[in-house]
Amino acid sequence: PIYPELLLTGTLVVRDALIWCVCRAGKSGHVTSNAANEYCAQISRYIDPSLKRSLQEISRNDLRNLYDELRRHGGKNGQGLSVKTLRKLNTAISCAYDYLIDRGAMKVNPTLRVKFPKDGAMKLPRVFTESELALFVDSISVALGEDAVTEDEINRKSALYGAYVALLTGMRVGELCGLTRGDISMADNAIRVRCSMSEKGGLHEKPPKTKSSLRTVAMSGKLSSVITELLSWKTSFLPKAQSASDKTPVFCRVDGSHMPPSFMSRVFKAFCLESGIDLKSGESFHLLRHTHASFLLSVKENPKAIQERLGHSNSSTLLDYYAHLMPGEGDAVASSVDNQIDRVMKAGGYR
């Protein structure tokens, strides 16, 4: 048996200690049971059972040395492991440390910002440049201020509100389309993410991508204003009772029904083209989520807080993907988005 206090102070078999933490993370709901099983398999397969240390002593440099060794000859028949496999192992180890951090046993996760070999590195996500961001915010602010009378105009304007909220929250398009009035708490300045809309087999609600995707997103002052404006505008085309109903989608079509994620995505792409923002092949609505993450990381917000806001299963996934933005420490995540937008708008001469 492994006792919690020994994880940090005792000399234990590192592999067993990590597996113990991952198993507890699975049982506590921090990760799904399937994910926990996969993480345990990764750790069991690649961590040397003869390695004995306390988890508190393991540093980022220790992990880098481990991954360098595995990269050279950690696979079958002395073959080296791929960088993709090393990233999966890092995610598995990160789960164990996240479990300890969540319980106040540790403050630092050594898996964060671990440097991997350059060959086979993950493709960096595309985000708006500062000039594109300023142009997008200016253009969408103008578009949302215009009257919408016809069915097509109302549906388009509702989708554009969704795109703006995506930029301000980092929410996925399916999550936005699944939001209802009851998920918005203006009193608490919070948005509850509880489901996602899928079009496979017909438009329907489904559970979000992971358990971590079930979350509450804090609203900044700018986001709160946009949501208030949106809810007020919807009373212009929906009956009063339907507009006020907790079951009515936040981003709805003219008849008050749920908006398909594909429609919101198409409106976003067309709007970028109209606004002079060049989207390359394969670039999609998800660019808004990447840009939101880049806001927070570039102003050195806490990776754990960003992970929770975006609904990632662990902070290692976040840092692996956005490591080039050099994250650090900080607070007031929601306010950081407002500050970044205001800064680039001013720099671009828009206000």
Short mmCIF file of N, CA, C and O in Angstrom, two decimals, residues 33-90:
data_model
loop_
_atom_site.label_atom_id
_atom_site.label_comp_id
_atom_site.label_asym_id
_atom_site.label_seq_id
_atom_site.Cartn_x
_atom_site.Cartn_y
_atom_site.Cartn_z
N SER A 33 -12.46 7.04 -16.43
CA SER A 33 -11.83 5.76 -16.10
C SER A 33 -11.01 5.23 -17.27
O SER A 33 -9.94 4.65 -17.08
N ASN A 34 -11.51 5.46 -18.49
CA ASN A 34 -10.76 5.02 -19.67
C ASN A 34 -9.44 5.75 -19.79
O ASN A 34 -8.40 5.16 -20.10
N ALA A 35 -9.48 7.06 -19.55
CA ALA A 35 -8.25 7.85 -19.61
C ALA A 35 -7.27 7.41 -18.53
O ALA A 35 -6.06 7.27 -18.78
N ALA A 36 -7.79 7.16 -17.32
CA ALA A 36 -6.93 6.72 -16.22
C ALA A 36 -6.26 5.39 -16.55
O ALA A 36 -5.06 5.20 -16.28
N ASN A 37 -7.02 4.48 -17.14
CA ASN A 37 -6.44 3.18 -17.52
C ASN A 37 -5.34 3.35 -18.57
O ASN A 37 -4.30 2.69 -18.50
N GLU A 38 -5.57 4.22 -19.53
CA GLU A 38 -4.58 4.46 -20.57
C GLU A 38 -3.32 5.11 -19.99
O GLU A 38 -2.19 4.74 -20.33
N TYR A 39 -3.52 6.08 -19.08
CA TYR A 39 -2.38 6.74 -18.45
C TYR A 39 -1.56 5.74 -17.63
O TYR A 39 -0.32 5.76 -17.66
N CYS A 40 -2.25 4.88 -16.90
CA CYS A 40 -1.55 3.87 -16.09
C CYS A 40 -0.74 2.93 -16.99
O CYS A 40 0.39 2.54 -16.65
N ALA A 41 -1.31 2.57 -18.13
CA ALA A 41 -0.61 1.69 -19.07
C ALA A 41 0.65 2.36 -19.62
O ALA A 41 1.70 1.72 -19.74
N GLN A 42 0.54 3.66 -19.93
CA GLN A 42 1.70 4.41 -20.43
C GLN A 42 2.82 4.44 -19.39
O GLN A 42 3.99 4.19 -19.69
N ILE A 43 2.43 4.75 -18.14
CA ILE A 43 3.43 4.84 -17.07
C ILE A 43 4.07 3.49 -16.81
O ILE A 43 5.28 3.37 -16.66
N SER A 44 3.23 2.45 -16.75
CA SER A 44 3.74 1.10 -16.49
C SER A 44 4.69 0.64 -17.59
O SER A 44 5.68 -0.05 -17.33
N ARG A 45 4.39 1.05 -18.83
CA ARG A 45 5.17 0.59 -19.98
C ARG A 45 6.54 1.27 -20.06
O ARG A 45 7.53 0.64 -20.45
N TYR A 46 6.61 2.55 -19.69
CA TYR A 46 7.83 3.30 -20.00
C TYR A 46 8.63 3.80 -18.79
O TYR A 46 9.76 4.26 -18.97
N ILE A 47 8.08 3.73 -17.59
CA ILE A 47 8.84 4.19 -16.42
C ILE A 47 9.58 3.00 -15.80
O ILE A 47 8.96 1.98 -15.48
N ASP A 48 10.87 3.14 -15.63
CA ASP A 48 11.71 2.08 -15.08
C ASP A 48 11.27 1.73 -13.65
O ASP A 48 11.25 2.60 -12.77
N PRO A 49 10.90 0.47 -13.38
CA PRO A 49 10.43 0.09 -12.05
C PRO A 49 11.51 0.15 -10.97
O PRO A 49 11.22 0.10 -9.78
N SER A 50 12.77 0.28 -11.40
CA SER A 50 13.85 0.35 -10.40
C SER A 50 14.09 1.78 -9.91
O SER A 50 14.85 1.99 -8.97
N LEU A 51 13.43 2.75 -10.54
CA LEU A 51 13.61 4.16 -10.15
C LEU A 51 12.86 4.43 -8.85
O LEU A 51 11.63 4.28 -8.78
N LYS A 52 13.59 4.86 -7.82
CA LYS A 52 12.99 5.14 -6.51
C LYS A 52 13.34 6.56 -6.07
O LYS A 52 14.49 6.89 -5.88
N ARG A 53 12.29 7.37 -5.95
CA ARG A 53 12.45 8.74 -5.46
C ARG A 53 11.09 9.21 -4.98
O ARG A 53 10.05 8.64 -5.30
N SER A 54 11.06 10.30 -4.22
CA SER A 54 9.77 10.91 -3.88
C SER A 54 9.33 11.77 -5.06
O SER A 54 10.17 12.32 -5.79
N LEU A 55 8.05 11.89 -5.27
CA LEU A 55 7.54 12.68 -6.39
C LEU A 55 7.91 14.15 -6.25
O LEU A 55 8.04 14.87 -7.24
N GLN A 56 8.09 14.60 -5.01
CA GLN A 56 8.44 15.99 -4.76
C GLN A 56 9.81 16.34 -5.34
O GLN A 56 10.06 17.48 -5.74
N GLU A 57 10.68 15.35 -5.42
CA GLU A 57 12.06 15.60 -5.87
C GLU A 57 12.21 15.65 -7.38
O GLU A 57 13.22 16.13 -7.89
N ILE A 58 11.24 15.16 -8.10
CA ILE A 58 11.37 15.07 -9.56
C ILE A 58 11.19 16.45 -10.19
O ILE A 58 10.19 17.13 -9.95
N SER A 59 12.14 16.85 -11.00
CA SER A 59 12.11 18.18 -11.62
C SER A 59 11.81 18.07 -13.12
O SER A 59 11.79 16.99 -13.70
N ARG A 60 11.59 19.23 -13.72
CA ARG A 60 11.38 19.29 -15.17
C ARG A 60 12.61 18.76 -15.91
O ARG A 60 12.49 18.09 -16.93
N ASN A 61 13.78 19.05 -15.39
CA ASN A 61 15.01 18.58 -16.02
C ASN A 61 15.13 17.06 -15.94
O ASN A 61 15.60 16.41 -16.88
N ASP A 62 14.67 16.48 -14.83
CA ASP A 62 14.67 15.02 -14.70
C ASP A 62 13.80 14.40 -15.79
O ASP A 62 14.16 13.38 -16.40
N LEU A 63 12.64 14.99 -16.00
CA LEU A 63 11.73 14.47 -17.01
C LEU A 63 12.32 14.63 -18.40
O LEU A 63 12.19 13.74 -19.26
N ARG A 64 12.96 15.77 -18.65
CA ARG A 64 13.58 15.99 -19.95
C ARG A 64 14.66 14.91 -20.20
O ARG A 64 14.75 14.36 -21.31
N ASN A 65 15.45 14.62 -19.21
CA ASN A 65 16.47 13.58 -19.35
C ASN A 65 15.84 12.21 -19.61
O ASN A 65 16.35 11.42 -20.42
N LEU A 66 14.75 11.94 -18.90
CA LEU A 66 14.04 10.68 -19.11
C LEU A 66 13.54 10.58 -20.55
O LEU A 66 13.71 9.55 -21.22
N TYR A 67 12.92 11.66 -21.05
CA TYR A 67 12.37 11.64 -22.40
C TYR A 67 13.48 11.55 -23.46
O TYR A 67 13.29 10.92 -24.50
N ASP A 68 14.61 12.18 -23.20
CA ASP A 68 15.73 12.07 -24.13
C ASP A 68 16.21 10.61 -24.23
O ASP A 68 16.52 10.12 -25.31
N GLU A 69 16.24 9.95 -23.08
CA GLU A 69 16.66 8.54 -23.05
C GLU A 69 15.65 7.66 -23.80
O GLU A 69 16.03 6.80 -24.60
N LEU A 70 14.38 7.89 -23.54
CA LEU A 70 13.34 7.11 -24.21
C LEU A 70 13.29 7.41 -25.71
O LEU A 70 12.98 6.53 -26.52
N ARG A 71 13.63 8.64 -26.06
CA ARG A 71 13.63 9.02 -27.48
C ARG A 71 14.70 8.23 -28.24
O ARG A 71 14.53 7.90 -29.41
N ARG A 72 15.79 7.94 -27.55
CA ARG A 72 16.90 7.23 -28.20
C ARG A 72 16.64 5.73 -28.30
O ARG A 72 16.83 5.13 -29.35
N HIS A 73 16.21 5.11 -27.20
CA HIS A 73 16.00 3.66 -27.26
C HIS A 73 15.02 3.19 -26.19
O HIS A 73 15.32 2.27 -25.41
N GLY A 74 13.86 3.80 -26.17
CA GLY A 74 12.87 3.41 -25.16
C GLY A 74 11.80 2.47 -25.66
O GLY A 74 10.94 2.03 -24.89
N GLY A 75 11.81 2.15 -26.97
CA GLY A 75 10.77 1.30 -27.53
C GLY A 75 11.20 -0.14 -27.67
O GLY A 75 12.19 -0.59 -27.09
N LYS A 76 10.46 -0.89 -28.48
CA LYS A 76 10.75 -2.29 -28.70
C LYS A 76 12.08 -2.46 -29.43
O LYS A 76 12.43 -1.67 -30.31
N ASN A 77 12.81 -3.51 -29.03
CA ASN A 77 14.09 -3.84 -29.68
C ASN A 77 15.07 -2.67 -29.68
O ASN A 77 15.88 -2.51 -30.61
N GLY A 78 15.00 -1.84 -28.64
CA GLY A 78 15.93 -0.73 -28.53
C GLY A 78 15.63 0.43 -29.45
O GLY A 78 16.42 1.39 -29.54
N GLN A 79 14.48 0.38 -30.13
CA GLN A 79 14.10 1.49 -31.02
C GLN A 79 13.68 2.69 -30.16
O GLN A 79 13.18 2.54 -29.05
N GLY A 80 13.89 3.88 -30.69
CA GLY A 80 13.49 5.08 -29.97
C GLY A 80 12.00 5.33 -30.04
O GLY A 80 11.33 4.90 -30.99
N LEU A 81 11.45 6.01 -29.04
CA LEU A 81 10.03 6.37 -29.04
C LEU A 81 9.81 7.64 -29.86
O LEU A 81 10.69 8.50 -29.95
N SER A 82 8.65 7.76 -30.44
CA SER A 82 8.30 8.97 -31.17
C SER A 82 8.00 10.10 -30.20
O SER A 82 7.67 9.87 -29.03
N VAL A 83 8.10 11.32 -30.68
CA VAL A 83 7.78 12.48 -29.84
C VAL A 83 6.30 12.43 -29.44
O VAL A 83 5.93 12.81 -28.33
N LYS A 84 5.46 11.93 -30.34
CA LYS A 84 4.03 11.83 -30.03
C LYS A 84 3.81 10.93 -28.81
O LYS A 84 3.01 11.24 -27.92
N THR A 85 4.53 9.81 -28.76
CA THR A 85 4.41 8.89 -27.62
C THR A 85 4.94 9.54 -26.34
O THR A 85 4.36 9.38 -25.26
N LEU A 86 6.03 10.29 -26.46
CA LEU A 86 6.57 10.98 -25.29
C LEU A 86 5.58 12.01 -24.75
O LEU A 86 5.46 12.18 -23.54
N ARG A 87 4.89 12.67 -25.63
CA ARG A 87 3.89 13.66 -25.19
C ARG A 87 2.75 12.96 -24.46
O ARG A 87 2.20 13.48 -23.48
N LYS A 88 2.35 11.80 -24.94
CA LYS A 88 1.30 11.04 -24.27
C LYS A 88 1.74 10.61 -22.88
O LYS A 88 0.97 10.67 -21.92
N LEU A 89 2.99 10.19 -22.76
CA LEU A 89 3.53 9.81 -21.46
C LEU A 89 3.57 11.02 -20.53
O LEU A 89 3.23 10.92 -19.34
N ASN A 90 3.97 12.16 -21.05
CA ASN A 90 4.01 13.38 -20.25
C ASN A 90 2.62 13.75 -19.75
O ASN A 90 2.44 14.18 -18.61
#
